[in-house]
mmCIF file of C-alpha atoms in Angstrom:
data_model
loop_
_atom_site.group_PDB
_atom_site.id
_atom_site.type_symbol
_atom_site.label_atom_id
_atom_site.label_comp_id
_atom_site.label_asym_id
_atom_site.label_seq_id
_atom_site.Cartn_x
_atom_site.Cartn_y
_atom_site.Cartn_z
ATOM 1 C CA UNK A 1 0.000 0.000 0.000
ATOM 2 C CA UNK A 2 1.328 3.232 -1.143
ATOM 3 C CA UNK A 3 1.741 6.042 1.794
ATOM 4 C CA UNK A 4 0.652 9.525 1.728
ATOM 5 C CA UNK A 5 1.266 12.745 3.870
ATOM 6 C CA UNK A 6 -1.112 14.930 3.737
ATOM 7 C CA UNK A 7 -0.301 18.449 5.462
ATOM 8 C CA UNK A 8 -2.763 21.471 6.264
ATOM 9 C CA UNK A 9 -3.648 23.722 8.840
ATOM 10 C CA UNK A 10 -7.330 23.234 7.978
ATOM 11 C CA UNK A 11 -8.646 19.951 9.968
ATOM 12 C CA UNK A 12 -11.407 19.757 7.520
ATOM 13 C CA UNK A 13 -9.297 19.755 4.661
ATOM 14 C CA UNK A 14 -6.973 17.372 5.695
ATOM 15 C CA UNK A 15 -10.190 15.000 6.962
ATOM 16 C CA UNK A 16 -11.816 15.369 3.558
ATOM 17 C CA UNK A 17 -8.399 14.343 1.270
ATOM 18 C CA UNK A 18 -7.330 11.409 3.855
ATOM 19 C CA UNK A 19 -11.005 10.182 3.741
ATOM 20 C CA UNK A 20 -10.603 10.281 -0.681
ATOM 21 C CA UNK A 21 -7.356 8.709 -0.320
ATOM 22 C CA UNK A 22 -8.441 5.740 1.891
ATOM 23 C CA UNK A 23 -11.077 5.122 0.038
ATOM 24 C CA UNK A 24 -8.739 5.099 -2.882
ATOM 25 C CA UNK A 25 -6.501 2.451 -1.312
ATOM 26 C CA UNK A 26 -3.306 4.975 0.320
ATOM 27 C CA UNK A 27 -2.540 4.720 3.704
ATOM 28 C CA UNK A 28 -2.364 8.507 4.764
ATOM 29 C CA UNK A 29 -0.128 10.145 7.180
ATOM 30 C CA UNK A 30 -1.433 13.850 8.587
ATOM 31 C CA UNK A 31 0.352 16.894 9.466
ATOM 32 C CA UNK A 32 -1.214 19.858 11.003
ATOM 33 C CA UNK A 33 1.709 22.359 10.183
ATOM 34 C CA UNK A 34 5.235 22.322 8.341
ATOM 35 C CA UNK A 35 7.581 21.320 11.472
ATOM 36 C CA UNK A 36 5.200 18.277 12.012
ATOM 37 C CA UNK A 37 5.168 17.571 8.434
ATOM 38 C CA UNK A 38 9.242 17.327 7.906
ATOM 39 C CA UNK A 39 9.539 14.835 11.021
ATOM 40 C CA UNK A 40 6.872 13.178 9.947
ATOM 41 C CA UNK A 41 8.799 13.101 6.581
ATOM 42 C CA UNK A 42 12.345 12.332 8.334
ATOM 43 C CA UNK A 43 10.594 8.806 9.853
ATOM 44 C CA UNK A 44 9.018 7.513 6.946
ATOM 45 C CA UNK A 45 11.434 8.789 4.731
ATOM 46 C CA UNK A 46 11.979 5.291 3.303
ATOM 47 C CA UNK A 47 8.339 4.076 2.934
ATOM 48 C CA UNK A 48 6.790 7.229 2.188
ATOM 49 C CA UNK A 49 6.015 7.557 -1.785
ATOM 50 C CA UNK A 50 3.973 11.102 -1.816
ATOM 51 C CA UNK A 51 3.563 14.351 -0.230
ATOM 52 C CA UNK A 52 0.713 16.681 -0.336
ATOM 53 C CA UNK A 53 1.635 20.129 0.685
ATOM 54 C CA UNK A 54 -0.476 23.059 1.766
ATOM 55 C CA UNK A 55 1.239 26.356 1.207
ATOM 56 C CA UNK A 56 0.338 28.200 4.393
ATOM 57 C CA UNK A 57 1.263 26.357 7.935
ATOM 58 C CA UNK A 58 2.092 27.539 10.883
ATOM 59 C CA UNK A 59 5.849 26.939 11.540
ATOM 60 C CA UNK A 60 7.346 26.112 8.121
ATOM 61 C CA UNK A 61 5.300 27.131 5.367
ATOM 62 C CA UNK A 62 5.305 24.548 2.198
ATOM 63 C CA UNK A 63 7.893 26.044 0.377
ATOM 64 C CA UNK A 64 9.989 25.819 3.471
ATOM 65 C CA UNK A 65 9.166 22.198 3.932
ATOM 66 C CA UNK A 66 9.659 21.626 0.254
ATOM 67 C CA UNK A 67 13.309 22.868 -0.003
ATOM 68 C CA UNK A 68 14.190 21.008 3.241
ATOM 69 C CA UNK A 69 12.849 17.775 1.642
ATOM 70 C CA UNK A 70 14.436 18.201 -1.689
ATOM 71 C CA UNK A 71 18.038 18.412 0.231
ATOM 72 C CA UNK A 72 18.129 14.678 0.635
ATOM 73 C CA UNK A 73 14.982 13.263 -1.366
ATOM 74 C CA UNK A 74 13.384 13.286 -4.808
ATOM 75 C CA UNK A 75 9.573 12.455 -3.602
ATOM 76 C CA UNK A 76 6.831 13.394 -5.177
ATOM 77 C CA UNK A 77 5.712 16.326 -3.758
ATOM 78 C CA UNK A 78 2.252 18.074 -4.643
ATOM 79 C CA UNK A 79 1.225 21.743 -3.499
ATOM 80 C CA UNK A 80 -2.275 22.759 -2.484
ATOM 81 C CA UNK A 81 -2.804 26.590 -3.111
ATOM 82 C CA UNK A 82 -5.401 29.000 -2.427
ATOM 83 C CA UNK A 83 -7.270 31.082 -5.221
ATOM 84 C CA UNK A 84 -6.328 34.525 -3.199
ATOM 85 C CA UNK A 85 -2.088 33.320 -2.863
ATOM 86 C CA UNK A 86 -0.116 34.461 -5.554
ATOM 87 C CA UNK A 87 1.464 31.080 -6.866
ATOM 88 C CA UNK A 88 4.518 31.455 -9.594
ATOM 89 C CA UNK A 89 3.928 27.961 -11.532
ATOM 90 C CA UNK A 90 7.906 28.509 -12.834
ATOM 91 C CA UNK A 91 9.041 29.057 -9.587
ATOM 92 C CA UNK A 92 7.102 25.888 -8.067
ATOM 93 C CA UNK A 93 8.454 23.722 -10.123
ATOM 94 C CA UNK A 94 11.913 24.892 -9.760
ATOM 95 C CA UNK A 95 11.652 24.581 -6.160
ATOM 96 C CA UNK A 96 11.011 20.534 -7.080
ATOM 97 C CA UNK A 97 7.716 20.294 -7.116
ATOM 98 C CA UNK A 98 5.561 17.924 -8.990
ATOM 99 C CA UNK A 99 2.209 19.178 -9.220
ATOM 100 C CA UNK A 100 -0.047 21.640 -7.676
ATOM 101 C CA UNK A 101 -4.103 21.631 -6.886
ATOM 102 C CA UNK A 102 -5.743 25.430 -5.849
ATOM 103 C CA UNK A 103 -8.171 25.318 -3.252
ATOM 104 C CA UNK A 104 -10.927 25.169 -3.893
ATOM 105 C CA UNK A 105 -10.680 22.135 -5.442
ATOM 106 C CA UNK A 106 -12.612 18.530 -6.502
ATOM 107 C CA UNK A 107 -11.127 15.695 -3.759
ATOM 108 C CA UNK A 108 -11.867 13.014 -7.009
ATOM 109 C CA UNK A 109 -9.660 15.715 -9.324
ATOM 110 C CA UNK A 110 -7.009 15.441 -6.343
ATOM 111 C CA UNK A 111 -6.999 11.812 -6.264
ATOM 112 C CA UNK A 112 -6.749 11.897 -9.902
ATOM 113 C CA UNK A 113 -3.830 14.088 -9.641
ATOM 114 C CA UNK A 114 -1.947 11.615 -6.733
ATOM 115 C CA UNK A 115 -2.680 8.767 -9.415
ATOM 116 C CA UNK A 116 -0.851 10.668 -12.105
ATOM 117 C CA UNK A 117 2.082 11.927 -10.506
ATOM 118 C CA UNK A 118 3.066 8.076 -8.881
ATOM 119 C CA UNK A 119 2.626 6.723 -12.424
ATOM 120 C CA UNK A 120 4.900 8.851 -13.882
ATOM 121 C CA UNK A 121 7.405 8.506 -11.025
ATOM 122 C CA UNK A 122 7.137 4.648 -10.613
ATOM 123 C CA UNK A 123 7.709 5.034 -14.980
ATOM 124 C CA UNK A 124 11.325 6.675 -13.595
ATOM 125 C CA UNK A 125 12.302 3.752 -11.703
ATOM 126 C CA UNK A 126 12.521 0.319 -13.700
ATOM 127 C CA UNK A 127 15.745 -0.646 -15.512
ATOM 128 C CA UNK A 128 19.263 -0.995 -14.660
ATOM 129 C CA UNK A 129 22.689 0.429 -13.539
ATOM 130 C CA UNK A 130 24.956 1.506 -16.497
ATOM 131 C CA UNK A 131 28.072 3.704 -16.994
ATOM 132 C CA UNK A 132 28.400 6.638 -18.849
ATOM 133 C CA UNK A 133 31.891 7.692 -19.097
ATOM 134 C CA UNK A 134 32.425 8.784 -15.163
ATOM 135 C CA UNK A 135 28.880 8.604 -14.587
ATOM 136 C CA UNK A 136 27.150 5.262 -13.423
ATOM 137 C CA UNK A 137 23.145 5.577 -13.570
ATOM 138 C CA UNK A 138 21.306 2.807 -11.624
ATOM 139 C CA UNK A 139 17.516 2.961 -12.108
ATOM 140 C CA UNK A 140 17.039 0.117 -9.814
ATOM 141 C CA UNK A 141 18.240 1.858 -7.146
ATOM 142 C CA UNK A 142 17.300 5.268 -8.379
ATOM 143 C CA UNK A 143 20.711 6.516 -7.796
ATOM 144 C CA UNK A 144 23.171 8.496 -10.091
ATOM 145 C CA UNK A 145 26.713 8.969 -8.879
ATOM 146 C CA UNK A 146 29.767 11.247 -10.761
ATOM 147 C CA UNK A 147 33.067 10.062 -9.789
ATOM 148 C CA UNK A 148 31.880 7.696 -7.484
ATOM 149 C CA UNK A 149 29.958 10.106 -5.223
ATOM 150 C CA UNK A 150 25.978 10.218 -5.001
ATOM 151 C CA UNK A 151 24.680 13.120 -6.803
ATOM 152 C CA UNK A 152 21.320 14.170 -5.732
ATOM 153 C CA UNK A 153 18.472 14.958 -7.595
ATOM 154 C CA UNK A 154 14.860 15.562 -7.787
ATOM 155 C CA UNK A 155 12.258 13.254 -9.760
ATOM 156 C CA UNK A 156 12.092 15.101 -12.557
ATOM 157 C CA UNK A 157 15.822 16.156 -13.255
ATOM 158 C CA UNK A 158 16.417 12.511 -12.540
ATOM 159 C CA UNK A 159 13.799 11.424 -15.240
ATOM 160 C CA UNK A 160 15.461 13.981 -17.859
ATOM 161 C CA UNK A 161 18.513 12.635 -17.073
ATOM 162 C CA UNK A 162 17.566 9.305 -17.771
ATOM 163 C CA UNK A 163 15.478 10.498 -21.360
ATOM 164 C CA UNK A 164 18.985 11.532 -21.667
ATOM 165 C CA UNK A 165 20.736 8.578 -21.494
ATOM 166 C CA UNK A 166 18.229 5.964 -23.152
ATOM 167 C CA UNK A 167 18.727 7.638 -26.142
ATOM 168 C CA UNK A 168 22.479 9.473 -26.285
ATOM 169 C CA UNK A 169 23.010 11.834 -28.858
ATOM 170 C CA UNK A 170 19.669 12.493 -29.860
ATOM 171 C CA UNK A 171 18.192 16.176 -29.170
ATOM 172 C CA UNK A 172 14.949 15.885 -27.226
ATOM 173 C CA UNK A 173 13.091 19.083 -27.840
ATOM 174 C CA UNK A 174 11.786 21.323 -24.879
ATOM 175 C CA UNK A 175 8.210 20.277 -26.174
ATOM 176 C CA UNK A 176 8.864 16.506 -26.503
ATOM 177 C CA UNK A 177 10.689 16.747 -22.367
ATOM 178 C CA UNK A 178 7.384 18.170 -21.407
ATOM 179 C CA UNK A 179 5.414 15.966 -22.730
ATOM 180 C CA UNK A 180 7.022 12.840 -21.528
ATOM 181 C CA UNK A 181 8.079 13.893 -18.078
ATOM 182 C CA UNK A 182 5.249 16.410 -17.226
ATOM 183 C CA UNK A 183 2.441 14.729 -18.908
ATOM 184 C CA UNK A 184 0.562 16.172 -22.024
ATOM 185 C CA UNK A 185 -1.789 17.775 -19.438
ATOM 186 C CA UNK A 186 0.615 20.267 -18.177
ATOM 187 C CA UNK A 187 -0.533 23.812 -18.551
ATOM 188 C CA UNK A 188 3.028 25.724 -17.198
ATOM 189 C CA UNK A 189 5.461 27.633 -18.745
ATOM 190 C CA UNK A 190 7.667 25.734 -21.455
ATOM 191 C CA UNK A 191 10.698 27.896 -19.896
ATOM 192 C CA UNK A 192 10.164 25.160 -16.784
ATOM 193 C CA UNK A 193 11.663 22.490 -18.787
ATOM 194 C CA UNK A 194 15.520 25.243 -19.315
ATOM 195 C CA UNK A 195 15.014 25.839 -15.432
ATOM 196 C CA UNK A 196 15.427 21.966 -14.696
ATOM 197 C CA UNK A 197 18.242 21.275 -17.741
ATOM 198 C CA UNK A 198 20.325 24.128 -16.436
ATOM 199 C CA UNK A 199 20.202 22.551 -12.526
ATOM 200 C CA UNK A 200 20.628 19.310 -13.917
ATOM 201 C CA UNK A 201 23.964 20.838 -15.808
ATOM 202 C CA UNK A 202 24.727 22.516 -12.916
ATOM 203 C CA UNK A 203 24.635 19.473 -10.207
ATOM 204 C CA UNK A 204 26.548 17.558 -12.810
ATOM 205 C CA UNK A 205 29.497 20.275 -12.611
ATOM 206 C CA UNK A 206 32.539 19.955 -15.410
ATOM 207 C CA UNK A 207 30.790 16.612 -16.474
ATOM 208 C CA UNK A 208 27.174 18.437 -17.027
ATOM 209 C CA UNK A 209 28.961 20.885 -18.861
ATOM 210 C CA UNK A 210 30.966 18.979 -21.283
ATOM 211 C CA UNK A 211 28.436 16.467 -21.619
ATOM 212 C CA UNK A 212 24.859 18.066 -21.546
ATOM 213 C CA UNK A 213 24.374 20.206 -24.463
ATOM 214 C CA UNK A 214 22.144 22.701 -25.946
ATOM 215 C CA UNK A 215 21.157 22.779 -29.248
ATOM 216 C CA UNK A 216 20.295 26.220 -30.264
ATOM 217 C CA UNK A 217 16.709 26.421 -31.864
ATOM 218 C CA UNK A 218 15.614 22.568 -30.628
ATOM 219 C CA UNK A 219 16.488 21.274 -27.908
ATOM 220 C CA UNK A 220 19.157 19.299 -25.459
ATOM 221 C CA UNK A 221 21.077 16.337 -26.065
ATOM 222 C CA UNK A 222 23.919 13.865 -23.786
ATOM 223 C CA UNK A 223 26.244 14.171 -25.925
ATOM 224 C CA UNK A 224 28.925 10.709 -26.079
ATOM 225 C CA UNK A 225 32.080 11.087 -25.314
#
């Protein structure tokens, strides 16, 4: 059974997902504000496959909780915003988020949402370790390491990275990324998908550099060595 934390303030809110969820087969976790919501994280870190976020908690606000997360963990994480918060879709998903719902919203449409975002990061996982130059990528174990140390990542610069390397050398346009790693329902900014190459690039260092190229006018490539 897949796990869940759901965090908000709002006891109703948090009764009304959790009950969808249940019913929907997830065992749910609840938070009632950010600080409760990264320990909560911090024990379950191993079992726990989602997290839904509110924005505004007492203590750590989402974003907060977000960045701490993303310091040590690629999980899916999925925002919950209200209509009157100013939400920057760019800037959410540069901060490593997956998805985002705004309040007030349908519990099925949430549910619907959960369902999407697992598929697409269980489709991340399958496969197996293989070297790349000084790179070794194991999809098994969800790991990437660059000279022998562990480089972390979130879900989706992980899942470029691995479009990446299925194919080497061929240029994956910013259209054809979105598509495949966002889902064809995405509605963001295109720029998201330059935001995530250029951290990838820039967690890979002197390797990202020499090997993860742009190709003016189309896309990015891995380019062999």
């Amino acid at each position: 059974m897949q796990k869940i934390i759901v965090a908000d303030d709002e006891a109703r809110i948090r009764k009304l997902v959790s009950d969808f969820l249940k019913k929907s087969g997830y065992e749910v976790i609840e938070a009632e504000d950010g600080d409760e919501t990264f320990e909560l994280f911090k024990k379950n870190r191993d079992s726990v496959d989602l997290i839904i976020l509110d924005i505004m908690m007492p203590g750590l606000n989402g974003w907060e909780v977000c960045k701490k997360i993303r310091e040590s963990s690629s999980v899916p994480v999925i925002m919950l915003t209200a209509r009157s918060e100013e939400f920057d879709e760019l800037t959410g998903y540069e901060a490593g988020i997956d998805d985002y719902v705004t309040k007030p919203f349908s519990p099925t449409i949430l549910v619907k949402r959960v369902e999407a975002v697992l598929r697409r990061a269980a489709g991340a996982k399958p496969g197996r370790e293989r070297q790349f130059s000084e790179l070794t990528f194991n999809d098994d174990a969800h790991e990437v390491r660059l000279y022998g140390e562990e480089i972390e990542l979130t879900l989706k610069e992980y899942s470029i990275l691995k479009k990446f390397l299925d194919a080497p050398g061929r240029v994956f346009s910013r259209e054809q990324l979105l598509d495949s790693i966002w889902g064809y329902d995405f509605s963001g900014d295109i720029r998201t998908v330059d935001s995530h190459v250029a951290r990838l690039r820039t967690k890979l260092g002197t390797w990202g550099n020499k090997h993860l190229k742009t190709v003016y006018g189309i896309g990015y490539k891995i380019e062999e060595a």
